[in-house]
Amino acid sequence: MSAEIDPFHAIAISALAHRLKAEGHSIIHMEFGQPSTGAPAAAIARAHEVLDTDAMGYWESPALRERIARHYVETYGVAVEPERIVLTCGASPALVLALSAAFRPGDHVALARPGYVAYRNTLKALHMEPVEIACGPESRFQLTAAHLEALDPAPQGVILASPANPTGTIIAAEELEKIAKVCAARGIRIVSDEIYHGLSYVGPARSMLEFAPDALIVNSFSKYFSMVAWRLGWLIAPPELLGRARALVGNLFLTAPSLSQHAGLAAMDARDELEGHIAVYRANRELLLKALPELGLRSIAPPDGAFYIYAYVGHLTDDSLGFCKTLLRETGVATAPGVDFDPVEGRHYVRFSFAVSTPEIEEALKRLKPWFAARTAAV
């Protein structure tokens, strides 16, 4: 058996950006959801200490699982047994584990379109059937209970993301509760990607565990904790799927990096430093929300959280990949093409990541204003 997997075009954009940088061009990386900040100082200090004192090996930190469990009590008021927390090499393996533990080849899993490219492609790689549901401004680019109620037949599962990639939109608590009720009634298993929790500008995002205790929860240290390169994440599995999830992680991935687990435990108590990052993202968001309409980009998804703005450029192009390549070559600003997130309408959209520094956002806007002005005048 083989699966046809679509490329992740933002990776090609990034490769082009790095080639241009090597040739001497000034590049601003707004193509990936990658914090420009590094790991918290306490995490780095702990890593240095461990490197000097511990040979390390295959290991899953009981202390880290207990600390994550405490996080769910403190943040969401939900009690999670530490044994249900499976530490992983980032959110991507956690997604593979969640889908492999909960579903079988041939199962149908619903997801929003637009949505993170790896949802669709991971389902395909596992020989499952993605059921993409077109979600536009009327539902704030998010799945709703009504969407799931209308599916006939009901899928075996659904992937939710709140805040979402590429739009940053958050599903309201009332809608999460409705979704949980529909899924319970129709036998739809929920996988909730909560990797952007902590990155919200309209109030805290709610965990699906508050409404569906048997949901599978994917999360990571890459975004809020600013530890992309450390490759550390977790999956919370319901008791009936935990044995299968642990068998899979042991065979497919062994364990998460020991050094990262030590650092991650320290990072969880570095909240003051991490909240400082949110202040930077908030400032960047405000700059873009003010400037993009002036560039002629007036139709954007509401960026409630994460660090993305998903903007309509259909008045300028019907080839977002080519558009992003030209934009990069002519301005040095790297962005992500909408075709990664929506194979149907994504040719009319571009995603801007504002996870970079504020001076980089300011410089990017200086470059973008004349570039967009020239194209708008030519339309």
Short mmCIF file of C-alpha atoms in Angstrom, two decimals:
data_model
loop_
_atom_site.label_atom_id
_atom_site.label_comp_id
_atom_site.label_asym_id
_atom_site.label_seq_id
_atom_site.Cartn_x
_atom_site.Cartn_y
_atom_site.Cartn_z
CA MET A 1 0.00 0.00 0.00
CA SER A 2 1.16 3.51 -0.73
CA ALA A 3 -0.39 6.88 0.00
CA GLU A 4 -0.20 9.99 -2.12
CA ILE A 5 0.93 12.82 0.15
CA ASP A 6 0.79 16.44 -0.91
CA PRO A 7 3.94 18.52 -0.38
CA PHE A 8 4.17 21.09 2.41
CA HIS A 9 4.74 24.13 0.21
CA ALA A 10 5.83 26.42 3.06
CA ILE A 11 8.91 24.20 3.42
CA ALA A 12 9.81 24.92 -0.22
CA ILE A 13 9.27 28.64 0.42
CA SER A 14 11.57 28.43 3.44
CA ALA A 15 14.22 26.59 1.43
CA LEU A 16 14.10 29.34 -1.20
CA ALA A 17 14.36 31.95 1.55
CA HIS A 18 17.47 30.31 2.95
CA ARG A 19 19.06 30.11 -0.52
CA LEU A 20 18.39 33.79 -1.07
CA LYS A 21 19.86 34.59 2.35
CA ALA A 22 22.99 32.62 1.47
CA GLU A 23 23.28 34.75 -1.66
CA GLY A 24 23.31 37.88 0.50
CA HIS A 25 19.65 38.92 0.48
CA SER A 26 17.93 40.21 3.61
CA ILE A 27 15.15 37.78 4.54
CA ILE A 28 12.29 38.10 7.04
CA HIS A 29 10.85 34.69 7.90
CA MET A 30 7.08 34.92 8.21
CA GLU A 31 6.41 31.55 6.55
CA PHE A 32 6.49 29.30 9.63
CA GLY A 33 4.75 29.36 13.00
CA GLN A 34 8.08 29.41 14.74
CA PRO A 35 8.76 31.73 17.67
CA SER A 36 11.74 33.98 17.10
CA THR A 37 12.51 33.67 20.80
CA GLY A 38 14.39 30.71 22.25
CA ALA A 39 13.63 28.47 25.19
CA PRO A 40 13.17 30.17 28.57
CA ALA A 41 16.39 30.96 30.43
CA ALA A 42 15.52 28.50 33.21
CA ALA A 43 15.08 25.70 30.66
CA ILE A 44 18.45 26.42 29.06
CA ALA A 45 20.16 26.58 32.46
CA ARG A 46 18.64 23.24 33.43
CA ALA A 47 19.82 21.70 30.16
CA HIS A 48 23.38 22.84 30.81
CA GLU A 49 23.24 21.34 34.29
CA VAL A 50 21.91 18.00 33.01
CA LEU A 51 24.51 17.80 30.24
CA ASP A 52 27.25 18.08 32.85
CA THR A 53 25.83 15.57 35.30
CA ASP A 54 23.64 12.98 33.54
CA ALA A 55 24.54 10.53 30.76
CA MET A 56 20.81 10.24 30.02
CA GLY A 57 19.07 7.53 28.00
CA TYR A 58 15.61 6.26 27.08
CA TRP A 59 13.30 7.80 29.65
CA GLU A 60 9.86 9.27 30.25
CA SER A 61 9.94 11.81 33.07
CA PRO A 62 7.39 11.08 35.81
CA ALA A 63 7.95 14.60 37.16
CA LEU A 64 7.11 16.18 33.81
CA ARG A 65 3.93 14.13 33.42
CA GLU A 66 2.87 15.13 36.92
CA ARG A 67 3.60 18.80 36.16
CA ILE A 68 1.56 18.66 32.96
CA ALA A 69 -1.29 17.05 34.89
CA ARG A 70 -1.13 19.90 37.41
CA HIS A 71 -1.26 22.35 34.50
CA TYR A 72 -4.65 20.94 33.45
CA VAL A 73 -6.04 21.38 36.94
CA GLU A 74 -4.70 24.92 37.28
CA THR A 75 -5.60 26.08 33.76
CA TYR A 76 -8.81 24.22 32.90
CA GLY A 77 -10.06 22.80 36.18
CA VAL A 78 -9.74 19.28 34.74
CA ALA A 79 -8.14 16.39 36.64
CA VAL A 80 -5.94 14.22 34.41
CA GLU A 81 -4.11 11.18 35.77
CA PRO A 82 -0.38 11.51 34.93
CA GLU A 83 -0.44 7.97 33.54
CA ARG A 84 -2.69 9.19 30.71
CA ILE A 85 -0.03 11.63 29.51
CA VAL A 86 2.30 10.20 26.85
CA LEU A 87 5.40 12.32 26.21
CA THR A 88 6.33 12.58 22.54
CA CYS A 89 8.91 14.06 20.17
CA GLY A 90 6.68 17.06 19.49
CA ALA A 91 3.04 17.43 18.46
CA SER A 92 3.48 15.70 15.09
CA PRO A 93 4.20 12.26 16.63
CA ALA A 94 1.43 12.92 19.15
CA LEU A 95 -0.98 13.39 16.22
CA VAL A 96 0.24 10.14 14.63
CA LEU A 97 -0.28 8.34 17.94
CA ALA A 98 -3.75 9.82 18.45
CA LEU A 99 -4.97 8.87 15.00
CA SER A 100 -3.34 5.43 15.06
CA ALA A 101 -4.71 4.62 18.52
CA ALA A 102 -8.26 5.83 17.86
CA PHE A 103 -8.89 4.85 14.25
CA ARG A 104 -8.21 2.16 11.66
CA PRO A 105 -7.35 2.28 7.95
CA GLY A 106 -10.40 3.28 5.98
CA ASP A 107 -11.98 5.26 8.82
CA HIS A 108 -13.35 8.70 7.97
CA VAL A 109 -12.14 11.70 9.99
CA ALA A 110 -13.65 15.16 9.58
CA LEU A 111 -11.61 18.36 9.64
CA ALA A 112 -12.02 22.00 8.76
CA ARG A 113 -10.87 23.41 5.46
CA PRO A 114 -8.76 25.56 5.74
CA GLY A 115 -6.72 23.64 8.25
CA TYR A 116 -3.19 22.57 9.06
CA VAL A 117 -1.71 20.72 6.08
CA ALA A 118 -0.42 17.79 8.18
CA TYR A 119 -3.91 16.81 9.36
CA ARG A 120 -4.95 15.91 5.84
CA ASN A 121 -1.63 14.33 4.90
CA THR A 122 -1.14 12.35 8.10
CA LEU A 123 -4.61 10.87 7.67
CA LYS A 124 -3.72 9.92 4.11
CA ALA A 125 -0.39 8.41 5.20
CA LEU A 126 -2.26 6.25 7.73
CA HIS A 127 -4.73 5.20 5.00
CA MET A 128 -7.63 7.01 6.61
CA GLU A 129 -10.08 9.19 4.73
CA PRO A 130 -10.02 12.94 5.44
CA VAL A 131 -13.49 14.48 5.23
CA GLU A 132 -12.74 18.14 4.64
CA ILE A 133 -15.56 20.53 5.46
CA ALA A 134 -15.45 23.97 3.84
CA CYS A 135 -15.48 26.56 6.64
CA GLY A 136 -15.64 30.21 5.71
CA PRO A 137 -16.28 33.55 7.39
CA GLU A 138 -19.82 32.54 8.36
CA SER A 139 -18.39 30.06 10.90
CA ARG A 140 -15.19 32.00 11.50
CA PHE A 141 -13.33 29.35 9.49
CA GLN A 142 -14.08 26.73 12.17
CA LEU A 143 -16.05 23.50 12.37
CA THR A 144 -19.36 23.74 14.20
CA ALA A 145 -21.74 21.27 15.78
CA ALA A 146 -24.09 21.90 12.87
CA HIS A 147 -21.40 20.82 10.40
CA LEU A 148 -20.92 17.54 12.25
CA GLU A 149 -24.63 16.99 12.71
CA ALA A 150 -25.15 17.33 8.95
CA LEU A 151 -22.58 14.71 7.93
CA ASP A 152 -24.23 11.56 6.58
CA PRO A 153 -22.96 9.07 7.45
CA ALA A 154 -21.23 10.21 10.61
CA PRO A 155 -17.45 9.97 10.42
CA GLN A 156 -15.52 7.89 12.92
CA GLY A 157 -13.62 10.94 14.11
CA VAL A 158 -13.00 14.66 13.93
CA ILE A 159 -9.89 16.82 14.35
CA LEU A 160 -10.44 20.18 16.02
CA ALA A 161 -7.95 23.01 16.46
CA SER A 162 -8.62 26.04 18.63
CA PRO A 163 -6.75 28.36 18.16
CA ALA A 164 -6.48 27.15 14.59
CA ASN A 165 -3.75 27.14 11.99
CA PRO A 166 -3.81 29.03 9.59
CA THR A 167 -6.54 31.37 10.81
CA GLY A 168 -5.91 31.83 14.55
CA THR A 169 -9.63 31.55 15.24
CA ILE A 170 -10.88 30.16 18.56
CA ILE A 171 -13.99 28.04 19.06
CA ALA A 172 -16.20 29.51 21.77
CA ALA A 173 -16.88 27.42 24.87
CA GLU A 174 -20.58 27.17 24.02
CA GLU A 175 -19.78 25.73 20.60
CA LEU A 176 -17.24 23.29 22.02
CA GLU A 177 -19.93 22.01 24.35
CA LYS A 178 -22.35 21.59 21.44
CA ILE A 179 -19.70 19.78 19.40
CA ALA A 180 -19.00 17.43 22.31
CA LYS A 181 -22.71 16.59 22.61
CA VAL A 182 -23.09 15.90 18.87
CA CYS A 183 -19.98 13.74 18.84
CA ALA A 184 -21.13 11.76 21.88
CA ALA A 185 -24.55 11.18 20.33
CA ARG A 186 -23.16 10.15 16.94
CA GLY A 187 -20.14 8.13 18.13
CA ILE A 188 -17.56 10.53 16.71
CA ARG A 189 -14.18 10.37 18.45
CA ILE A 190 -12.59 13.81 19.04
CA VAL A 191 -8.93 14.63 18.51
CA SER A 192 -8.24 18.16 19.77
CA ASP A 193 -5.02 19.89 18.72
CA GLU A 194 -4.33 22.43 21.47
CA ILE A 195 -0.78 23.32 20.48
CA TYR A 196 -1.56 27.06 20.41
CA HIS A 197 -3.10 27.20 23.86
CA GLY A 198 -1.58 30.04 25.85
CA LEU A 199 -1.41 32.19 22.71
CA SER A 200 -4.71 34.07 22.86
CA TYR A 201 -5.67 37.74 22.54
CA VAL A 202 -9.40 37.49 23.30
CA GLY A 203 -9.40 35.50 26.53
CA PRO A 204 -8.15 31.99 27.26
CA ALA A 205 -8.92 29.09 24.97
CA ARG A 206 -10.84 26.20 26.53
CA SER A 207 -9.67 22.61 26.45
CA MET A 208 -11.90 20.01 24.85
CA LEU A 209 -11.32 17.89 27.97
CA GLU A 210 -13.69 20.22 29.80
CA PHE A 211 -16.54 19.03 27.58
CA ALA A 212 -15.45 15.61 26.27
CA PRO A 213 -13.43 13.66 28.86
CA ASP A 214 -12.69 10.90 26.32
CA ALA A 215 -11.16 13.27 23.73
CA LEU A 216 -7.55 12.79 22.68
CA ILE A 217 -5.52 15.95 23.33
CA VAL A 218 -2.40 16.90 21.37
CA ASN A 219 -0.05 19.59 22.68
CA SER A 220 3.57 20.67 22.49
CA PHE A 221 6.32 22.81 23.95
CA SER A 222 7.00 24.35 20.52
CA LYS A 223 4.66 27.34 20.51
CA TYR A 224 3.81 28.93 23.87
CA PHE A 225 6.96 27.55 25.51
CA SER A 226 9.11 28.64 22.53
CA MET A 227 10.94 25.30 22.31
CA VAL A 228 10.51 24.32 18.65
CA ALA A 229 13.89 22.67 18.19
CA TRP A 230 13.67 20.67 21.41
CA ARG A 231 11.02 18.35 19.89
CA LEU A 232 8.88 17.77 22.93
CA GLY A 233 5.13 17.34 23.13
CA TRP A 234 2.45 15.20 24.69
CA LEU A 235 -0.70 13.23 24.04
CA ILE A 236 -3.48 12.77 26.59
CA ALA A 237 -5.28 9.52 25.81
CA PRO A 238 -8.47 8.16 27.37
CA PRO A 239 -7.96 5.02 29.48
CA GLU A 240 -9.42 2.68 26.86
CA LEU A 241 -6.86 3.81 24.24
CA LEU A 242 -3.87 4.29 26.50
CA GLY A 243 -2.44 0.79 26.12
CA ARG A 244 -2.51 1.03 22.33
CA ALA A 245 -0.99 4.53 22.40
CA ARG A 246 1.86 3.38 24.65
CA ALA A 247 2.53 0.33 22.46
CA LEU A 248 2.70 2.57 19.42
CA VAL A 249 4.99 5.17 20.98
CA GLY A 250 7.37 2.48 22.22
CA ASN A 251 7.67 0.88 18.79
CA LEU A 252 7.55 3.95 16.57
CA PHE A 253 9.38 6.61 18.60
CA LEU A 254 10.81 5.02 21.79
CA THR A 255 10.89 8.14 24.01
CA ALA A 256 11.05 11.89 23.77
CA PRO A 257 14.58 13.35 24.14
CA SER A 258 15.69 13.13 27.75
CA LEU A 259 17.41 16.52 27.67
CA SER A 260 14.24 18.15 26.36
CA GLN A 261 12.17 16.61 29.13
CA HIS A 262 14.45 18.10 31.80
CA ALA A 263 14.31 21.49 30.07
CA GLY A 264 10.56 21.30 29.52
CA LEU A 265 9.92 20.76 33.21
CA ALA A 266 11.84 23.95 34.00
CA ALA A 267 10.04 25.83 31.21
CA MET A 268 6.64 25.16 32.73
CA ASP A 269 7.44 27.48 35.62
CA ALA A 270 8.95 30.27 33.51
CA ARG A 271 5.60 32.00 33.02
CA ASP A 272 6.77 35.58 33.49
CA GLU A 273 9.28 35.27 30.66
CA LEU A 274 6.81 33.45 28.42
CA GLU A 275 4.06 35.99 28.98
CA GLY A 276 6.56 38.60 27.80
CA HIS A 277 6.59 36.81 24.45
CA ILE A 278 2.80 37.14 24.28
CA ALA A 279 3.18 40.90 24.66
CA VAL A 280 5.44 40.93 21.59
CA TYR A 281 3.00 38.84 19.55
CA ARG A 282 0.14 41.09 20.63
CA ALA A 283 2.03 44.18 19.45
CA ASN A 284 2.89 42.46 16.15
CA ARG A 285 -0.74 41.47 15.65
CA GLU A 286 -1.90 45.04 16.16
CA LEU A 287 0.65 46.36 13.67
CA LEU A 288 -0.52 43.91 11.01
CA LEU A 289 -4.22 44.41 11.66
CA LYS A 290 -3.72 48.13 11.11
CA ALA A 291 -1.39 47.85 8.12
CA LEU A 292 -2.83 45.01 6.05
CA PRO A 293 -6.08 46.82 5.12
CA GLU A 294 -3.91 49.72 3.96
CA LEU A 295 -2.21 47.22 1.62
CA GLY A 296 -5.60 46.27 0.19
CA LEU A 297 -5.90 43.08 2.28
CA ARG A 298 -9.22 43.78 3.95
CA SER A 299 -10.62 40.26 4.14
CA ILE A 300 -8.82 38.30 6.85
CA ALA A 301 -9.73 35.61 9.34
CA PRO A 302 -10.11 36.90 12.91
CA PRO A 303 -6.73 36.17 14.56
CA ASP A 304 -8.05 35.37 18.05
CA GLY A 305 -4.96 33.39 18.97
CA ALA A 306 -1.81 31.64 17.69
CA PHE A 307 0.38 34.01 15.65
CA TYR A 308 -1.11 33.99 12.16
CA ILE A 309 -3.12 36.20 9.86
CA TYR A 310 -4.84 34.42 6.96
CA ALA A 311 -5.51 37.01 4.29
CA TYR A 312 -7.47 36.95 1.04
CA VAL A 313 -5.38 37.93 -2.01
CA GLY A 314 -7.82 36.69 -4.66
CA HIS A 315 -8.05 40.18 -6.18
CA LEU A 316 -4.34 39.89 -6.99
CA THR A 317 -3.78 36.22 -7.83
CA ASP A 318 -5.28 32.78 -8.21
CA ASP A 319 -1.87 31.15 -7.59
CA SER A 320 -0.90 31.73 -3.98
CA LEU A 321 2.25 29.57 -4.27
CA GLY A 322 3.59 31.56 -7.20
CA PHE A 323 2.49 34.76 -5.47
CA CYS A 324 4.49 33.88 -2.33
CA LYS A 325 7.58 32.99 -4.36
CA THR A 326 7.45 36.28 -6.24
CA LEU A 327 6.82 38.21 -3.04
CA LEU A 328 9.85 36.54 -1.45
CA ARG A 329 12.18 37.16 -4.38
CA GLU A 330 11.16 40.80 -4.74
CA THR A 331 10.85 41.85 -1.07
CA GLY A 332 12.68 39.25 1.01
CA VAL A 333 9.51 38.58 3.02
CA ALA A 334 8.70 34.87 3.24
CA THR A 335 5.03 33.90 3.70
CA ALA A 336 3.01 30.68 3.47
CA PRO A 337 0.72 29.97 0.49
CA GLY A 338 -2.90 29.21 1.23
CA VAL A 339 -2.81 26.03 -0.90
CA ASP A 340 -1.07 24.32 2.02
CA PHE A 341 -4.15 24.79 4.16
CA ASP A 342 -6.95 24.64 1.61
CA PRO A 343 -6.50 22.72 -1.67
CA VAL A 344 -9.69 24.28 -3.07
CA GLU A 345 -9.82 27.96 -2.10
CA GLY A 346 -6.29 28.34 -0.78
CA ARG A 347 -5.00 29.60 -4.11
CA HIS A 348 -6.59 32.92 -3.09
CA TYR A 349 -5.03 33.17 0.39
CA VAL A 350 -1.68 33.86 2.07
CA ARG A 351 -0.73 33.26 5.69
CA PHE A 352 1.47 35.74 7.55
CA SER A 353 3.16 34.55 10.74
CA PHE A 354 3.80 37.28 13.30
CA ALA A 355 5.96 35.11 15.56
CA VAL A 356 9.01 37.19 14.64
CA SER A 357 10.32 40.25 16.46
CA THR A 358 8.51 43.58 16.29
CA PRO A 359 11.38 45.29 14.40
CA GLU A 360 11.10 42.54 11.78
CA ILE A 361 7.36 43.17 11.44
CA GLU A 362 8.04 46.89 11.01
CA GLU A 363 10.69 46.24 8.37
CA ALA A 364 8.45 43.73 6.57
CA LEU A 365 5.67 46.32 6.34
CA LYS A 366 8.08 48.89 4.89
CA ARG A 367 8.89 46.42 2.12
CA LEU A 368 5.33 45.21 1.57
CA LYS A 369 3.62 48.59 1.25
CA PRO A 370 5.17 49.67 -2.08
CA TRP A 371 5.04 46.10 -3.43
CA PHE A 372 1.32 45.72 -2.80
CA ALA A 373 0.62 49.27 -3.92
CA ALA A 374 2.17 48.53 -7.30
CA ARG A 375 0.12 45.38 -7.77
CA THR A 376 -3.13 46.92 -6.60
CA ALA A 377 -2.67 49.80 -9.03
CA ALA A 378 -2.12 47.32 -11.86
CA VAL A 379 -5.37 45.44 -11.21
#
